[in-house]
Coordinates of C-alpha atoms in Angstrom, one line a residue:
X1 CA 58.4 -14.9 -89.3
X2 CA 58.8 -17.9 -87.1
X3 CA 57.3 -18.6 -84.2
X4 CA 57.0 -22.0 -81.7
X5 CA 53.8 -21.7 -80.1
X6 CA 52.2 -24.1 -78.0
X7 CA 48.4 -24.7 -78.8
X8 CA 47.6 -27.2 -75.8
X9 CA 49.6 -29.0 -72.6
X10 CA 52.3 -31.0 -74.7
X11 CA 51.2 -29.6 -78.3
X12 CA 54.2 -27.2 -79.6
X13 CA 53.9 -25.9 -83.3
X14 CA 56.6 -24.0 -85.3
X15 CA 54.2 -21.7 -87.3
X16 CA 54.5 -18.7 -89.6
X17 CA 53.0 -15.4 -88.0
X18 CA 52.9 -12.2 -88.9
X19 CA 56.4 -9.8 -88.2
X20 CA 55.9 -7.3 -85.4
X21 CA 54.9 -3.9 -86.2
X22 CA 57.5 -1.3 -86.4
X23 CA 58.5 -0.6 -82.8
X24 CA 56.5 2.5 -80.8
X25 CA 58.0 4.8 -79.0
X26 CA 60.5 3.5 -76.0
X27 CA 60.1 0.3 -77.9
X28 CA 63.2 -1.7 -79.6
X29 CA 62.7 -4.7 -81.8
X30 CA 64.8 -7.5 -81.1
X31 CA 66.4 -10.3 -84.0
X32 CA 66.3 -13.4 -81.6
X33 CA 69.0 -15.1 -81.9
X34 CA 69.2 -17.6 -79.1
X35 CA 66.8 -18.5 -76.1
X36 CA 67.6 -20.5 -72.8
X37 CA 65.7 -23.5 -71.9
X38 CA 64.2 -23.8 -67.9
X39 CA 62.3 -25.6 -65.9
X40 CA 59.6 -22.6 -66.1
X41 CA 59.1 -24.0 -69.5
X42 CA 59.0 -27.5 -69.0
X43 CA 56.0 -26.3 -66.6
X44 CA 54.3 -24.3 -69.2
X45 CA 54.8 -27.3 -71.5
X46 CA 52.9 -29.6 -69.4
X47 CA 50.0 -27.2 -68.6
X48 CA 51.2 -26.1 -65.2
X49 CA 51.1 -22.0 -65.5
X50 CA 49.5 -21.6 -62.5
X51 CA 47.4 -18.5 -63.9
X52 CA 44.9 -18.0 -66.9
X53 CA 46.5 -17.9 -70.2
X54 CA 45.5 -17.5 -73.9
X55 CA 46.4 -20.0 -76.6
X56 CA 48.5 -20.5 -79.0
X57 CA 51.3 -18.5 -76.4
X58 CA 55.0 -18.1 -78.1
X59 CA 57.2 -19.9 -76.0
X60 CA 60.2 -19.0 -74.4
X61 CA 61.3 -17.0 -71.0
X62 CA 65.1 -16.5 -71.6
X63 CA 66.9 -15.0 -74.7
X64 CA 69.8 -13.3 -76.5
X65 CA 69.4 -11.0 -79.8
X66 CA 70.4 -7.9 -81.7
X67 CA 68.7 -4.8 -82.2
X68 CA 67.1 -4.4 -85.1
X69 CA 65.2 -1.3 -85.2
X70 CA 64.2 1.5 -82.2
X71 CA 61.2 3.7 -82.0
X72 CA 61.1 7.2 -80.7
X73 CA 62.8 8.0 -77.4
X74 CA 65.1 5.4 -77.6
X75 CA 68.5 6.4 -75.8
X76 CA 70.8 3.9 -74.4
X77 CA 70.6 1.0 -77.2
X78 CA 71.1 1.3 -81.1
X79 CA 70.4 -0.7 -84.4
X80 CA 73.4 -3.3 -84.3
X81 CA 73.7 -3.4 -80.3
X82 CA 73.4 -7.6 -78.8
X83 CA 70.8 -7.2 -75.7
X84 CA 69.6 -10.1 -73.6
X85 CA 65.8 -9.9 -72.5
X86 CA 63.8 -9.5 -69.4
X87 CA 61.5 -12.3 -69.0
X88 CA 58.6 -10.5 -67.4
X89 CA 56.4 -7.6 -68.0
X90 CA 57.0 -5.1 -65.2
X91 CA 55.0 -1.8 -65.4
X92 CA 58.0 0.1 -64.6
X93 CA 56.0 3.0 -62.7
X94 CA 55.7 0.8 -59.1
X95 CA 58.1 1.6 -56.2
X96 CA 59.8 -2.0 -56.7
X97 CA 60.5 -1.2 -60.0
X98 CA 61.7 2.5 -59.3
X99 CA 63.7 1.4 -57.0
X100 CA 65.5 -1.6 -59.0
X101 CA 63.7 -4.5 -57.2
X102 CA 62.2 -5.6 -61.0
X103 CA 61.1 -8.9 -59.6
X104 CA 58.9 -7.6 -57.0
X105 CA 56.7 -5.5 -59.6
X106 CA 53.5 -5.1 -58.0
X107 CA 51.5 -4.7 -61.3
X108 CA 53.5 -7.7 -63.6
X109 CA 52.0 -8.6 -66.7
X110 CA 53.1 -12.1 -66.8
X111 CA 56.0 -14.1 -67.3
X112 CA 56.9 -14.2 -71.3
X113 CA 56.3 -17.6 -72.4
X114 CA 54.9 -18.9 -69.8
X115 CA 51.8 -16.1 -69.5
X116 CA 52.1 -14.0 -72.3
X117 CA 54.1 -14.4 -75.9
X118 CA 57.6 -15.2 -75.5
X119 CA 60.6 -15.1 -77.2
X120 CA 61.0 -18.2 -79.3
X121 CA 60.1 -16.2 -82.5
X122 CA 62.4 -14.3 -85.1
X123 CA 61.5 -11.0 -83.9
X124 CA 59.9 -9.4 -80.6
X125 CA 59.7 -5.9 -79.6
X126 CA 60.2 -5.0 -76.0
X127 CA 60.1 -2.0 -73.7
X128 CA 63.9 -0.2 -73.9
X129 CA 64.1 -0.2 -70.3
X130 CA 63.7 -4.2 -70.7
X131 CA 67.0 -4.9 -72.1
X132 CA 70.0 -5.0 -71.5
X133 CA 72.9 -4.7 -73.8
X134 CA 75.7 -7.3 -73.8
X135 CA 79.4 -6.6 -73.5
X136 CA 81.3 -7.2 -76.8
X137 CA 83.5 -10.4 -75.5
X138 CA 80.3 -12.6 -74.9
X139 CA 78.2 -14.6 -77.0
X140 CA 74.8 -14.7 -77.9
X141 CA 74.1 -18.2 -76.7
X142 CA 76.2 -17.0 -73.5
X143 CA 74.2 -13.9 -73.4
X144 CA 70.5 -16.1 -73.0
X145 CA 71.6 -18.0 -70.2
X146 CA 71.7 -14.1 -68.0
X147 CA 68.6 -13.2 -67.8
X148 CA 67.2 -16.7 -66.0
X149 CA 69.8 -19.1 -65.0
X150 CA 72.7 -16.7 -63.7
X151 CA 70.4 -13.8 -63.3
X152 CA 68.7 -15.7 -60.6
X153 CA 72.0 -17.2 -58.8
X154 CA 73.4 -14.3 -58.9
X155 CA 70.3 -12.6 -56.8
X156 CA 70.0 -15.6 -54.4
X157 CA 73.8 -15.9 -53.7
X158 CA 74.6 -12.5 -53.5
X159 CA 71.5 -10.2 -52.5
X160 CA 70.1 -12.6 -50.7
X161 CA 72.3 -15.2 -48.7
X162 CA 75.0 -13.0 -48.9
X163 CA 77.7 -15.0 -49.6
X164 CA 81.1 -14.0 -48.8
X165 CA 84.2 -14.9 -50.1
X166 CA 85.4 -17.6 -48.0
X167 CA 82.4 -19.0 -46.9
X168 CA 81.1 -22.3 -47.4
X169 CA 78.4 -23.4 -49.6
X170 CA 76.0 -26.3 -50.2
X171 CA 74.6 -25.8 -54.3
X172 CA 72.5 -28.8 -54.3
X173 CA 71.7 -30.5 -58.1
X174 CA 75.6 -29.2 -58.9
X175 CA 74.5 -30.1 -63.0
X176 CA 71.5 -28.1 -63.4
X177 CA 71.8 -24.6 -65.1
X178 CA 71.6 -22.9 -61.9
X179 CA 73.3 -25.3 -60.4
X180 CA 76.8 -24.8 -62.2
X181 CA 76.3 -21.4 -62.6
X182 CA 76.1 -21.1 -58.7
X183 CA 79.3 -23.3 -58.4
X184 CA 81.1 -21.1 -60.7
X185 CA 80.2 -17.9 -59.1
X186 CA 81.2 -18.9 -55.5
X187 CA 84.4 -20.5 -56.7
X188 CA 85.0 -17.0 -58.2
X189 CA 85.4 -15.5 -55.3
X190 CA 87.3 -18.6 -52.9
X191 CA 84.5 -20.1 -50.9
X192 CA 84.2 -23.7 -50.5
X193 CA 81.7 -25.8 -52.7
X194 CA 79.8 -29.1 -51.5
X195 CA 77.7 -29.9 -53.8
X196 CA 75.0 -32.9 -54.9
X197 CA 74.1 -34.8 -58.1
X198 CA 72.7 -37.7 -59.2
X199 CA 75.3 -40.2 -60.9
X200 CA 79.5 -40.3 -60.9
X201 CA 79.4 -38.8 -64.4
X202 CA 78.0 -35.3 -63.2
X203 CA 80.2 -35.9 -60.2
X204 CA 83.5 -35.6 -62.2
X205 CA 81.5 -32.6 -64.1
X206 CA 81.2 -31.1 -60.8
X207 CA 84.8 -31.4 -60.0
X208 CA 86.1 -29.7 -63.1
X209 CA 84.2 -26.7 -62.4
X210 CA 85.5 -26.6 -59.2
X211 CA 83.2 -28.0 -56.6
X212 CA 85.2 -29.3 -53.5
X213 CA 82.7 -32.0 -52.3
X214 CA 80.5 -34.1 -54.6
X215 CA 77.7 -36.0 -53.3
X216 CA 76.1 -38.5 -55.3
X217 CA 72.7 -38.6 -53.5
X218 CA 71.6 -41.6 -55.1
X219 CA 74.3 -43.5 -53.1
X220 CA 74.7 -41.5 -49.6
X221 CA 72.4 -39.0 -47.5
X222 CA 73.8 -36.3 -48.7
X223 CA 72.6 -34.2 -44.9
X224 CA 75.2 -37.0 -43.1
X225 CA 77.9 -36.6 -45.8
X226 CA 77.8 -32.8 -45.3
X227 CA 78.0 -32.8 -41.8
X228 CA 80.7 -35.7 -41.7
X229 CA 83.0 -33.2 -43.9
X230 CA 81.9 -30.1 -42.0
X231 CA 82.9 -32.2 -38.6
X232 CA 79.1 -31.4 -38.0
X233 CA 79.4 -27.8 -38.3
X234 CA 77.8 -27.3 -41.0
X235 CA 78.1 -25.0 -44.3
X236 CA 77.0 -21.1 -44.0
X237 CA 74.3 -21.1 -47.0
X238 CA 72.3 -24.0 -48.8
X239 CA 71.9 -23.2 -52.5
X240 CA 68.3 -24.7 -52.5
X241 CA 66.1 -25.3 -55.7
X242 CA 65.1 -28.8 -55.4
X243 CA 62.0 -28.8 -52.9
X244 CA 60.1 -31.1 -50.8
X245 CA 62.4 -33.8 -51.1
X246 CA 65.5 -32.2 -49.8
X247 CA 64.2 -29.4 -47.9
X248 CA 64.7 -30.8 -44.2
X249 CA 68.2 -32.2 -44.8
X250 CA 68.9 -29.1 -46.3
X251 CA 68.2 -27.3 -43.1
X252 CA 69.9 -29.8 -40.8
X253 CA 73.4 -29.0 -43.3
X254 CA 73.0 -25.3 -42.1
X255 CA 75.7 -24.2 -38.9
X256 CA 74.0 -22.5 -36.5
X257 CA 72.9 -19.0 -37.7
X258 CA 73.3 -20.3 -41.8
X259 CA 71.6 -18.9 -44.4
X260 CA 69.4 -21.1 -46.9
X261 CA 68.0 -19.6 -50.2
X262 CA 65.8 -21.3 -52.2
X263 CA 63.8 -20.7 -55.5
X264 CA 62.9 -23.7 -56.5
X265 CA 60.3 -26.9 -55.8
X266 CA 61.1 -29.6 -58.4
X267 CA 60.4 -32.4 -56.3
X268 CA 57.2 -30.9 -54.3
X269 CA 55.7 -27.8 -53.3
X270 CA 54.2 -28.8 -49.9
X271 CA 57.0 -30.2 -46.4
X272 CA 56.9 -29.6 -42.7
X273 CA 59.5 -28.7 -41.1
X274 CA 60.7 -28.9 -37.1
X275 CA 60.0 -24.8 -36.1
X276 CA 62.0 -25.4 -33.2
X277 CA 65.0 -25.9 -34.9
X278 CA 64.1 -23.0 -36.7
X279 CA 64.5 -20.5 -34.2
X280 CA 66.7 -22.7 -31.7
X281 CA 69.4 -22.6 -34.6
X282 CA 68.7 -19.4 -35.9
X283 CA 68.5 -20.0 -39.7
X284 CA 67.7 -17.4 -41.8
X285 CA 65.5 -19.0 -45.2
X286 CA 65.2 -16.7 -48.0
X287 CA 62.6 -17.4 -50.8
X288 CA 63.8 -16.4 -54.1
X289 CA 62.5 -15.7 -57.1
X290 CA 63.5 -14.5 -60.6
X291 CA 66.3 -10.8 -60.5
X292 CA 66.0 -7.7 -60.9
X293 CA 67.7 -5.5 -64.3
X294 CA 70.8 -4.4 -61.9
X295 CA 71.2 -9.1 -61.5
X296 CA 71.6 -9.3 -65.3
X297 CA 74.0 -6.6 -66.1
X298 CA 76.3 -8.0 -63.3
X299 CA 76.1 -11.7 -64.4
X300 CA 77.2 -9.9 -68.2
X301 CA 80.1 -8.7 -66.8
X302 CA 81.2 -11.8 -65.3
X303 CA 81.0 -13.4 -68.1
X304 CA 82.7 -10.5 -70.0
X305 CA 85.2 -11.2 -67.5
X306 CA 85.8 -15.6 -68.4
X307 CA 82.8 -16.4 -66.0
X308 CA 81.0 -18.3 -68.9
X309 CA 77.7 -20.6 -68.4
X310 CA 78.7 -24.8 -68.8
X311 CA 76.4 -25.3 -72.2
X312 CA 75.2 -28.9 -72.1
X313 CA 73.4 -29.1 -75.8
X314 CA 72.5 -26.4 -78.3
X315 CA 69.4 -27.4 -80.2
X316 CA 67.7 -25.9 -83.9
X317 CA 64.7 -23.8 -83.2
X318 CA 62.7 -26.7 -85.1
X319 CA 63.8 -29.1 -82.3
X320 CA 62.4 -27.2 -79.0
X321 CA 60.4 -30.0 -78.1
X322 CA 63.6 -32.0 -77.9
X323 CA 65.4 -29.9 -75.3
X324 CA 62.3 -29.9 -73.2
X325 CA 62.4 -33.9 -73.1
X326 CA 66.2 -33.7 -72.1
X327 CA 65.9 -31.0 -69.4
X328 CA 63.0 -33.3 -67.8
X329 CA 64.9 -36.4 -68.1
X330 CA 67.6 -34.7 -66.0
X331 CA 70.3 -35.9 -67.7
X332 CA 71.7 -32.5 -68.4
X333 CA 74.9 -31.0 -67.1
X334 CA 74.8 -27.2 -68.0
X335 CA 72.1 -24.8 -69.8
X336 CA 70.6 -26.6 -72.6
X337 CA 70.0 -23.6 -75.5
X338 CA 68.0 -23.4 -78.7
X339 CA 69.7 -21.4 -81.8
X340 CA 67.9 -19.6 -84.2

């Protein structure tokens, strides 16, 4: 079968390797059919995986497939069935992952792609209880943008900040994956959306969707725009993913009491930040990472239900590499997605 596999920071190789065995018991194997680009992998592309790793590693954190064979045991998915993958190997036995909390594994093997072989290949075979089948009305390339990109604004939005209908928002980088994706889910449901990007383009983007506020940033501070539209009250929850550079201005768009949810630190890992407004205000900052089985199935059905992810470009498997130069270069609006 195929497989991308990157030998060195930057070095990415579409090879031939062996097919997976036939799958063990509690095992499916998987047909990939399409796999979701992220930031995660533009980090793993440049070296930065934060943990030991062995090369060549199949790339790829986020994708979409069809069953293709089951071992023994298997009892809630069958040859034929579409199923988008969990990126990470949880153990499954822990009392995060008994208790649906997937994300906060205590014994995780690694993040696929990024730590162990992922799913840029023809064929993988996964754990049953790691994935998750995919309602008839959506997509495959639909179907890979779950597990990541609206798996994980679902679980900051929603489990997290809370968000409530009505409420307003601040999603900041409105043309990003997440960033759309986070639009579209708390337009769903009536809040108001102020949101941030980085030229007029996006802007009008941003509007179609359904954001209420653009900011370009490159033009205004976008911390005195959203208090000049709030009338300095401020939104309820910050949509956070950017980092360092927008972290404090982020805080200071919060009303009294807000909520800010972040899982992301683009531009820089390392701020400071003014404690006494912390507590004086009474924000409440929620760090956020990944979603748990129960975020994946819900962002399915919304898009079962019309809720679909913006796709920005759809690239050949051969053509990886290129997808990971146009996510850096930030000119995307939407997921970018490679098809097998």
């Amino acid at each position: 079968m195929r497989a991308l596999r990157l030998h060195g920071d930057r070095d990415l190789r579409l090879e031939e390797v062996e097919n997976p065995p036939h799958p063990g018991p509690g095992e499916v194997q998987i047909r990939v059919h399409a796999v979701g680009l992220n930031h995660i992998d533009v980090w793993g592309f440049r070296g930065m995986a934060f943990a030991k790793r062995k090369m060549p590693l199949v790339v790829g954190a986020e994708a979409a497939g069809a069953v293709v064979a089951i071992g023994e045991d298997v009892t809630h998915v069958d040859v034929g069935d579409k199923v988008a993958l969990y990126g990470a190997r949880t153990c499954g036995i822990c009392r995060a992952c008994v208790e649906g909390r997937d994300n906060l594994c205590e014994n995780v093997g690694g993040i696929m792609g990024f730590h162990v072989d992922g799913f840029a290949c023809d064929f993988v075979n996964m754990p049953q209880r790691l994935v998750v089948k995919v309602p008839d009305e959506v997509s495959f390339e639909d179907a890979a943008c779950a597990p990541i990109a609206f798996g994980t604004v679902q679980h900051m939005l929603f489990d997290n900040a809370r968000l409530e209908p009505g409420e307003s928002v601040l999603v900041h980088a409105g043309g990003s994956g997440i960033g759309t994706a986070a639009i579209k889910m708390a337009k769903a449901i009536g809040c108001t959306v102020y949101t941030t990007v980085g030229d007029d383009e996006k802007g009008e983007k941003a509007k179609a969707l359904g954001a209420d506020h653009v900011i370009n940033y490159r033009n205004e501070r976008f911390e005195g725009e959203v208090r000049r539209l709030t009338k300095r009250k401020g939104v309820d929850v910050v949509f956070e993913h950017v980092g360092a550079d927008t972290w404090n201005g982020s805080l200071l768009c919060l009303k009294r009491g807000g909520r800010l949810v972040t899982c992301g630190s683009t531009s820089g890992v390392s701020t400071t930040m003014n404690l006494m407004q912390l507590f004086q205000q009474q924000y409440r900052i929620f760090g956020s990472f990944g979603c748990s089985m129960r975020n994946i199935r819900e962002s399915l059905d919304k898009m079962a239900s019309g809720l679909s992810p913006v796709i920005d470009t759809v690239f050949p498997l051969e053509d990886f590499a290129q997808g990971l130069e146009r996510l850096e270069s930030r000119k995307v609006f939407g997921k970018i997605l490679v098809r097998f």
